[in-house]
């Protein structure tokens, strides 16, 4: 029983620290920039795969 409570407490501490870190990054707008950059990269990859698919369909 003690170990379960300890695990739950550790998990709560980790989640709290992670949430504080996310809020800190978001307030500095770094996180937003990272998300936007990730979406741009994803869009580029999708365009690349679409081009690759068109080329493969020619043969």
JSON list of N, CA and C in Angstrom, two decimals:
[
{"chain": "A", "resi": 1, "resn": "UNK", "atom": "N", "xyz": [0.83, -1.20, 0.00]},
{"chain": "A", "resi": 1, "resn": "UNK", "atom": "CA", "xyz": [0.00, 0.00, 0.00]},
{"chain": "A", "resi": 1, "resn": "UNK", "atom": "C", "xyz": [0.87, 1.26, 0.00]},
{"chain": "A", "resi": 2, "resn": "UNK", "atom": "N", "xyz": [1.95, 1.21, 0.76]},
{"chain": "A", "resi": 2, "resn": "UNK", "atom": "CA", "xyz": [2.83, 2.37, 0.83]},
{"chain": "A", "resi": 2, "resn": "UNK", "atom": "C", "xyz": [3.45, 2.68, -0.52]},
{"chain": "A", "resi": 3, "resn": "UNK", "atom": "N", "xyz": [3.88, 1.62, -1.23]},
{"chain": "A", "resi": 3, "resn": "UNK", "atom": "CA", "xyz": [4.56, 1.84, -2.51]},
{"chain": "A", "resi": 3, "resn": "UNK", "atom": "C", "xyz": [3.61, 2.43, -3.55]},
{"chain": "A", "resi": 4, "resn": "UNK", "atom": "N", "xyz": [2.32, 2.04, -3.51]},
{"chain": "A", "resi": 4, "resn": "UNK", "atom": "CA", "xyz": [1.34, 2.59, -4.45]},
{"chain": "A", "resi": 4, "resn": "UNK", "atom": "C", "xyz": [1.18, 4.09, -4.22]},
{"chain": "A", "resi": 5, "resn": "UNK", "atom": "N", "xyz": [1.07, 4.49, -2.97]},
{"chain": "A", "resi": 5, "resn": "UNK", "atom": "CA", "xyz": [0.94, 5.91, -2.66]},
{"chain": "A", "resi": 5, "resn": "UNK", "atom": "C", "xyz": [2.18, 6.68, -3.08]},
{"chain": "A", "resi": 6, "resn": "UNK", "atom": "N", "xyz": [3.34, 6.05, -2.90]},
{"chain": "A", "resi": 6, "resn": "UNK", "atom": "CA", "xyz": [4.60, 6.70, -3.28]},
{"chain": "A", "resi": 6, "resn": "UNK", "atom": "C", "xyz": [4.66, 6.89, -4.79]},
{"chain": "A", "resi": 7, "resn": "UNK", "atom": "N", "xyz": [4.24, 5.87, -5.54]},
{"chain": "A", "resi": 7, "resn": "UNK", "atom": "CA", "xyz": [4.23, 5.96, -7.00]},
{"chain": "A", "resi": 7, "resn": "UNK", "atom": "C", "xyz": [3.28, 7.05, -7.46]},
{"chain": "A", "resi": 8, "resn": "UNK", "atom": "N", "xyz": [2.08, 7.10, -6.86]},
{"chain": "A", "resi": 8, "resn": "UNK", "atom": "CA", "xyz": [1.10, 8.12, -7.23]},
{"chain": "A", "resi": 8, "resn": "UNK", "atom": "C", "xyz": [1.62, 9.51, -6.92]},
{"chain": "A", "resi": 9, "resn": "UNK", "atom": "N", "xyz": [2.28, 9.67, -5.78]},
{"chain": "A", "resi": 9, "resn": "UNK", "atom": "CA", "xyz": [2.85, 10.96, -5.40]},
{"chain": "A", "resi": 9, "resn": "UNK", "atom": "C", "xyz": [3.94, 11.37, -6.38]},
{"chain": "A", "resi": 10, "resn": "UNK", "atom": "N", "xyz": [4.82, 10.42, -6.73]},
{"chain": "A", "resi": 10, "resn": "UNK", "atom": "CA", "xyz": [5.87, 10.71, -7.70]},
{"chain": "A", "resi": 10, "resn": "UNK", "atom": "C", "xyz": [5.29, 11.13, -9.04]},
{"chain": "A", "resi": 11, "resn": "UNK", "atom": "N", "xyz": [4.26, 10.41, -9.48]},
{"chain": "A", "resi": 11, "resn": "UNK", "atom": "CA", "xyz": [3.62, 10.73, -10.76]},
{"chain": "A", "resi": 11, "resn": "UNK", "atom": "C", "xyz": [3.02, 12.13, -10.72]},
{"chain": "A", "resi": 12, "resn": "UNK", "atom": "N", "xyz": [2.38, 12.48, -9.60]},
{"chain": "A", "resi": 12, "resn": "UNK", "atom": "CA", "xyz": [1.77, 13.79, -9.44]},
{"chain": "A", "resi": 12, "resn": "UNK", "atom": "C", "xyz": [2.83, 14.89, -9.48]},
{"chain": "A", "resi": 13, "resn": "UNK", "atom": "N", "xyz": [3.95, 14.65, -8.80]},
{"chain": "A", "resi": 13, "resn": "UNK", "atom": "CA", "xyz": [5.05, 15.63, -8.79]},
{"chain": "A", "resi": 13, "resn": "UNK", "atom": "C", "xyz": [5.59, 15.82, -10.21]},
{"chain": "A", "resi": 14, "resn": "UNK", "atom": "N", "xyz": [5.80, 14.72, -10.93]},
{"chain": "A", "resi": 14, "resn": "UNK", "atom": "CA", "xyz": [6.33, 14.79, -12.29]},
{"chain": "A", "resi": 14, "resn": "UNK", "atom": "C", "xyz": [5.36, 15.54, -13.21]},
{"chain": "A", "resi": 15, "resn": "UNK", "atom": "N", "xyz": [4.07, 15.21, -13.11]},
{"chain": "A", "resi": 15, "resn": "UNK", "atom": "CA", "xyz": [3.07, 15.89, -13.94]},
{"chain": "A", "resi": 15, "resn": "UNK", "atom": "C", "xyz": [3.01, 17.38, -13.63]},
{"chain": "A", "resi": 16, "resn": "UNK", "atom": "N", "xyz": [3.09, 17.72, -12.35]},
{"chain": "A", "resi": 16, "resn": "UNK", "atom": "CA", "xyz": [3.05, 19.13, -11.95]},
{"chain": "A", "resi": 16, "resn": "UNK", "atom": "C", "xyz": [4.25, 19.88, -12.52]},
{"chain": "A", "resi": 17, "resn": "UNK", "atom": "N", "xyz": [5.44, 19.29, -12.38]},
{"chain": "A", "resi": 17, "resn": "UNK", "atom": "CA", "xyz": [6.65, 19.93, -12.92]},
{"chain": "A", "resi": 17, "resn": "UNK", "atom": "C", "xyz": [6.57, 20.06, -14.43]},
{"chain": "A", "resi": 18, "resn": "UNK", "atom": "N", "xyz": [6.05, 19.03, -15.10]},
{"chain": "A", "resi": 18, "resn": "UNK", "atom": "CA", "xyz": [5.92, 19.08, -16.56]},
{"chain": "A", "resi": 18, "resn": "UNK", "atom": "C", "xyz": [4.96, 20.18, -16.96]},
{"chain": "A", "resi": 19, "resn": "UNK", "atom": "N", "xyz": [3.85, 20.31, -16.26]},
{"chain": "A", "resi": 19, "resn": "UNK", "atom": "CA", "xyz": [2.85, 21.33, -16.58]},
{"chain": "A", "resi": 19, "resn": "UNK", "atom": "C", "xyz": [3.42, 22.72, -16.38]},
{"chain": "A", "resi": 20, "resn": "UNK", "atom": "N", "xyz": [4.18, 22.92, -15.28]},
{"chain": "A", "resi": 20, "resn": "UNK", "atom": "CA", "xyz": [4.83, 24.21, -15.03]},
{"chain": "A", "resi": 20, "resn": "UNK", "atom": "C", "xyz": [5.81, 24.52, -16.17]},
{"chain": "A", "resi": 21, "resn": "UNK", "atom": "N", "xyz": [6.56, 23.50, -16.60]},
{"chain": "A", "resi": 21, "resn": "UNK", "atom": "CA", "xyz": [7.51, 23.69, -17.70]},
{"chain": "A", "resi": 21, "resn": "UNK", "atom": "C", "xyz": [6.81, 24.06, -18.99]},
{"chain": "A", "resi": 22, "resn": "UNK", "atom": "N", "xyz": [5.68, 23.40, -19.28]},
{"chain": "A", "resi": 22, "resn": "UNK", "atom": "CA", "xyz": [4.93, 23.70, -20.50]},
{"chain": "A", "resi": 22, "resn": "UNK", "atom": "C", "xyz": [4.39, 25.13, -20.45]},
{"chain": "A", "resi": 23, "resn": "UNK", "atom": "N", "xyz": [3.83, 25.52, -19.32]},
{"chain": "A", "resi": 23, "resn": "UNK", "atom": "CA", "xyz": [3.31, 26.89, -19.18]},
{"chain": "A", "resi": 23, "resn": "UNK", "atom": "C", "xyz": [4.43, 27.91, -19.34]},
{"chain": "A", "resi": 24, "resn": "UNK", "atom": "N", "xyz": [5.60, 27.61, -18.77]},
{"chain": "A", "resi": 24, "resn": "UNK", "atom": "CA", "xyz": [6.74, 28.51, -18.87]},
{"chain": "A", "resi": 24, "resn": "UNK", "atom": "C", "xyz": [7.16, 28.67, -20.33]},
{"chain": "A", "resi": 25, "resn": "UNK", "atom": "N", "xyz": [7.26, 27.55, -21.05]},
{"chain": "A", "resi": 25, "resn": "UNK", "atom": "CA", "xyz": [7.64, 27.61, -22.46]},
{"chain": "A", "resi": 25, "resn": "UNK", "atom": "C", "xyz": [6.59, 28.35, -23.27]},
{"chain": "A", "resi": 26, "resn": "UNK", "atom": "N", "xyz": [5.31, 28.07, -22.99]},
{"chain": "A", "resi": 26, "resn": "UNK", "atom": "CA", "xyz": [4.23, 28.70, -23.75]},
{"chain": "A", "resi": 26, "resn": "UNK", "atom": "C", "xyz": [4.25, 30.20, -23.53]},
{"chain": "A", "resi": 27, "resn": "UNK", "atom": "N", "xyz": [4.52, 30.62, -22.30]},
{"chain": "A", "resi": 27, "resn": "UNK", "atom": "CA", "xyz": [4.54, 32.05, -22.01]},
{"chain": "A", "resi": 27, "resn": "UNK", "atom": "C", "xyz": [5.68, 32.74, -22.75]},
{"chain": "A", "resi": 28, "resn": "UNK", "atom": "N", "xyz": [6.73, 32.01, -23.01]},
{"chain": "A", "resi": 28, "resn": "UNK", "atom": "CA", "xyz": [7.85, 32.57, -23.76]},
{"chain": "A", "resi": 28, "resn": "UNK", "atom": "C", "xyz": [7.65, 32.42, -25.27]},
{"chain": "A", "resi": 29, "resn": "UNK", "atom": "N", "xyz": [6.53, 31.83, -25.65]},
{"chain": "A", "resi": 29, "resn": "UNK", "atom": "CA", "xyz": [6.13, 31.62, -27.04]},
{"chain": "A", "resi": 29, "resn": "UNK", "atom": "C", "xyz": [7.08, 30.70, -27.80]},
{"chain": "A", "resi": 30, "resn": "UNK", "atom": "N", "xyz": [7.99, 30.06, -27.08]},
{"chain": "A", "resi": 30, "resn": "UNK", "atom": "CA", "xyz": [8.87, 29.10, -27.75]},
{"chain": "A", "resi": 30, "resn": "UNK", "atom": "C", "xyz": [8.07, 27.88, -28.17]},
{"chain": "A", "resi": 31, "resn": "UNK", "atom": "N", "xyz": [7.19, 27.43, -27.26]},
{"chain": "A", "resi": 31, "resn": "UNK", "atom": "CA", "xyz": [6.41, 26.23, -27.53]},
{"chain": "A", "resi": 31, "resn": "UNK", "atom": "C", "xyz": [5.54, 26.44, -28.76]},
{"chain": "A", "resi": 32, "resn": "UNK", "atom": "N", "xyz": [4.92, 27.62, -28.85]},
{"chain": "A", "resi": 32, "resn": "UNK", "atom": "CA", "xyz": [4.05, 27.92, -29.99]},
{"chain": "A", "resi": 32, "resn": "UNK", "atom": "C", "xyz": [4.86, 27.87, -31.29]},
{"chain": "A", "resi": 33, "resn": "UNK", "atom": "N", "xyz": [6.07, 28.44, -31.25]},
{"chain": "A", "resi": 33, "resn": "UNK", "atom": "CA", "xyz": [6.93, 28.42, -32.44]},
{"chain": "A", "resi": 33, "resn": "UNK", "atom": "C", "xyz": [7.31, 27.00, -32.81]},
{"chain": "A", "resi": 34, "resn": "UNK", "atom": "N", "xyz": [7.60, 26.17, -31.81]},
{"chain": "A", "resi": 34, "resn": "UNK", "atom": "CA", "xyz": [7.95, 24.77, -32.06]},
{"chain": "A", "resi": 34, "resn": "UNK", "atom": "C", "xyz": [6.78, 24.04, -32.70]},
{"chain": "A", "resi": 35, "resn": "UNK", "atom": "N", "xyz": [5.56, 24.28, -32.19]},
{"chain": "A", "resi": 35, "resn": "UNK", "atom": "CA", "xyz": [4.38, 23.63, -32.75]},
{"chain": "A", "resi": 35, "resn": "UNK", "atom": "C", "xyz": [4.17, 24.07, -34.20]},
{"chain": "A", "resi": 36, "resn": "UNK", "atom": "N", "xyz": [4.30, 25.37, -34.46]},
{"chain": "A", "resi": 36, "resn": "UNK", "atom": "CA", "xyz": [4.12, 25.89, -35.82]},
{"chain": "A", "resi": 36, "resn": "UNK", "atom": "C", "xyz": [5.18, 25.29, -36.75]},
{"chain": "A", "resi": 37, "resn": "UNK", "atom": "N", "xyz": [6.43, 25.23, -36.28]},
{"chain": "A", "resi": 37, "resn": "UNK", "atom": "CA", "xyz": [7.51, 24.65, -37.08]},
{"chain": "A", "resi": 37, "resn": "UNK", "atom": "C", "xyz": [7.22, 23.18, -37.37]},
{"chain": "A", "resi": 38, "resn": "UNK", "atom": "N", "xyz": [6.73, 22.45, -36.37]},
{"chain": "A", "resi": 38, "resn": "UNK", "atom": "CA", "xyz": [6.39, 21.04, -36.55]},
{"chain": "A", "resi": 38, "resn": "UNK", "atom": "C", "xyz": [5.30, 20.86, -37.59]},
{"chain": "A", "resi": 39, "resn": "UNK", "atom": "N", "xyz": [4.30, 21.73, -37.58]},
{"chain": "A", "resi": 39, "resn": "UNK", "atom": "CA", "xyz": [3.22, 21.64, -38.56]},
{"chain": "A", "resi": 39, "resn": "UNK", "atom": "C", "xyz": [3.75, 21.94, -39.96]},
{"chain": "A", "resi": 40, "resn": "UNK", "atom": "N", "xyz": [4.65, 22.93, -40.08]},
{"chain": "A", "resi": 40, "resn": "UNK", "atom": "CA", "xyz": [5.25, 23.25, -41.38]},
{"chain": "A", "resi": 40, "resn": "UNK", "atom": "C", "xyz": [6.02, 22.05, -41.92]},
{"chain": "A", "resi": 41, "resn": "UNK", "atom": "N", "xyz": [6.82, 21.41, -41.06]},
{"chain": "A", "resi": 41, "resn": "UNK", "atom": "CA", "xyz": [7.61, 20.25, -41.48]},
{"chain": "A", "resi": 41, "resn": "UNK", "atom": "C", "xyz": [6.68, 19.13, -41.92]},
{"chain": "A", "resi": 42, "resn": "UNK", "atom": "N", "xyz": [5.59, 18.93, -41.18]},
{"chain": "A", "resi": 42, "resn": "UNK", "atom": "CA", "xyz": [4.64, 17.88, -41.52]},
{"chain": "A", "resi": 42, "resn": "UNK", "atom": "C", "xyz": [4.01, 18.15, -42.89]},
{"chain": "A", "resi": 43, "resn": "UNK", "atom": "N", "xyz": [3.69, 19.41, -43.16]},
{"chain": "A", "resi": 43, "resn": "UNK", "atom": "CA", "xyz": [3.09, 19.78, -44.44]},
{"chain": "A", "resi": 43, "resn": "UNK", "atom": "C", "xyz": [4.08, 19.52, -45.58]},
{"chain": "A", "resi": 44, "resn": "UNK", "atom": "N", "xyz": [5.34, 19.90, -45.36]},
{"chain": "A", "resi": 44, "resn": "UNK", "atom": "CA", "xyz": [6.37, 19.66, -46.38]},
{"chain": "A", "resi": 44, "resn": "UNK", "atom": "C", "xyz": [6.54, 18.17, -46.65]},
{"chain": "A", "resi": 45, "resn": "UNK", "atom": "N", "xyz": [6.56, 17.37, -45.60]},
{"chain": "A", "resi": 45, "resn": "UNK", "atom": "CA", "xyz": [6.69, 15.92, -45.77]},
{"chain": "A", "resi": 45, "resn": "UNK", "atom": "C", "xyz": [5.51, 15.35, -46.56]},
{"chain": "A", "resi": 46, "resn": "UNK", "atom": "N", "xyz": [4.32, 15.85, -46.28]},
{"chain": "A", "resi": 46, "resn": "UNK", "atom": "CA", "xyz": [3.14, 15.36, -46.98]},
{"chain": "A", "resi": 46, "resn": "UNK", "atom": "C", "xyz": [3.22, 15.72, -48.46]},
{"chain": "A", "resi": 47, "resn": "UNK", "atom": "N", "xyz": [3.67, 16.95, -48.77]},
{"chain": "A", "resi": 47, "resn": "UNK", "atom": "CA", "xyz": [3.83, 17.36, -50.17]},
{"chain": "A", "resi": 47, "resn": "UNK", "atom": "C", "xyz": [4.87, 16.48, -50.86]},
{"chain": "A", "resi": 48, "resn": "UNK", "atom": "N", "xyz": [5.96, 16.18, -50.15]},
{"chain": "A", "resi": 48, "resn": "UNK", "atom": "CA", "xyz": [7.01, 15.33, -50.71]},
{"chain": "A", "resi": 48, "resn": "UNK", "atom": "C", "xyz": [6.46, 13.94, -51.03]},
{"chain": "A", "resi": 49, "resn": "UNK", "atom": "N", "xyz": [5.68, 13.38, -50.10]},
{"chain": "A", "resi": 49, "resn": "UNK", "atom": "CA", "xyz": [5.10, 12.05, -50.34]},
{"chain": "A", "resi": 49, "resn": "UNK", "atom": "C", "xyz": [4.11, 12.08, -51.49]},
{"chain": "A", "resi": 50, "resn": "UNK", "atom": "N", "xyz": [3.36, 13.16, -51.63]},
{"chain": "A", "resi": 50, "resn": "UNK", "atom": "CA", "xyz": [2.41, 13.29, -52.73]},
{"chain": "A", "resi": 50, "resn": "UNK", "atom": "C", "xyz": [3.15, 13.30, -54.07]},
{"chain": "A", "resi": 51, "resn": "UNK", "atom": "N", "xyz": [4.26, 14.04, -54.14]},
{"chain": "A", "resi": 51, "resn": "UNK", "atom": "CA", "xyz": [5.07, 14.09, -55.36]},
{"chain": "A", "resi": 51, "resn": "UNK", "atom": "C", "xyz": [5.63, 12.70, -55.67]},
{"chain": "A", "resi": 52, "resn": "UNK", "atom": "N", "xyz": [6.13, 12.03, -54.64]},
{"chain": "A", "resi": 52, "resn": "UNK", "atom": "CA", "xyz": [6.69, 10.69, -54.81]},
{"chain": "A", "resi": 52, "resn": "UNK", "atom": "C", "xyz": [5.62, 9.74, -55.35]},
{"chain": "A", "resi": 53, "resn": "UNK", "atom": "N", "xyz": [4.42, 9.86, -54.84]},
{"chain": "A", "resi": 53, "resn": "UNK", "atom": "CA", "xyz": [3.30, 9.01, -55.25]},
{"chain": "A", "resi": 53, "resn": "UNK", "atom": "C", "xyz": [2.96, 9.26, -56.72]},
{"chain": "A", "resi": 54, "resn": "UNK", "atom": "N", "xyz": [2.97, 10.52, -57.15]},
{"chain": "A", "resi": 54, "resn": "UNK", "atom": "CA", "xyz": [2.68, 10.86, -58.55]},
{"chain": "A", "resi": 54, "resn": "UNK", "atom": "C", "xyz": [3.74, 10.25, -59.47]},
{"chain": "A", "resi": 55, "resn": "UNK", "atom": "N", "xyz": [5.00, 10.35, -59.07]},
{"chain": "A", "resi": 55, "resn": "UNK", "atom": "CA", "xyz": [6.09, 9.80, -59.87]},
{"chain": "A", "resi": 55, "resn": "UNK", "atom": "C", "xyz": [5.95, 8.29, -60.00]},
{"chain": "A", "resi": 56, "resn": "UNK", "atom": "N", "xyz": [5.62, 7.61, -58.90]},
{"chain": "A", "resi": 56, "resn": "UNK", "atom": "CA", "xyz": [5.47, 6.16, -58.93]},
{"chain": "A", "resi": 56, "resn": "UNK", "atom": "C", "xyz": [4.29, 5.73, -59.80]},
{"chain": "A", "resi": 57, "resn": "UNK", "atom": "N", "xyz": [3.25, 6.53, -59.84]},
{"chain": "A", "resi": 57, "resn": "UNK", "atom": "CA", "xyz": [2.07, 6.18, -60.64]},
{"chain": "A", "resi": 57, "resn": "UNK", "atom": "C", "xyz": [2.31, 6.33, -62.13]},
{"chain": "A", "resi": 58, "resn": "UNK", "atom": "N", "xyz": [3.33, 7.06, -62.54]},
{"chain": "A", "resi": 58, "resn": "UNK", "atom": "CA", "xyz": [3.63, 7.24, -63.97]},
{"chain": "A", "resi": 58, "resn": "UNK", "atom": "C", "xyz": [4.11, 5.94, -64.60]},
{"chain": "A", "resi": 59, "resn": "UNK", "atom": "N", "xyz": [4.81, 5.13, -63.82]},
{"chain": "A", "resi": 59, "resn": "UNK", "atom": "CA", "xyz": [5.41, 3.91, -64.37]},
{"chain": "A", "resi": 59, "resn": "UNK", "atom": "C", "xyz": [4.46, 2.74, -64.35]}
]
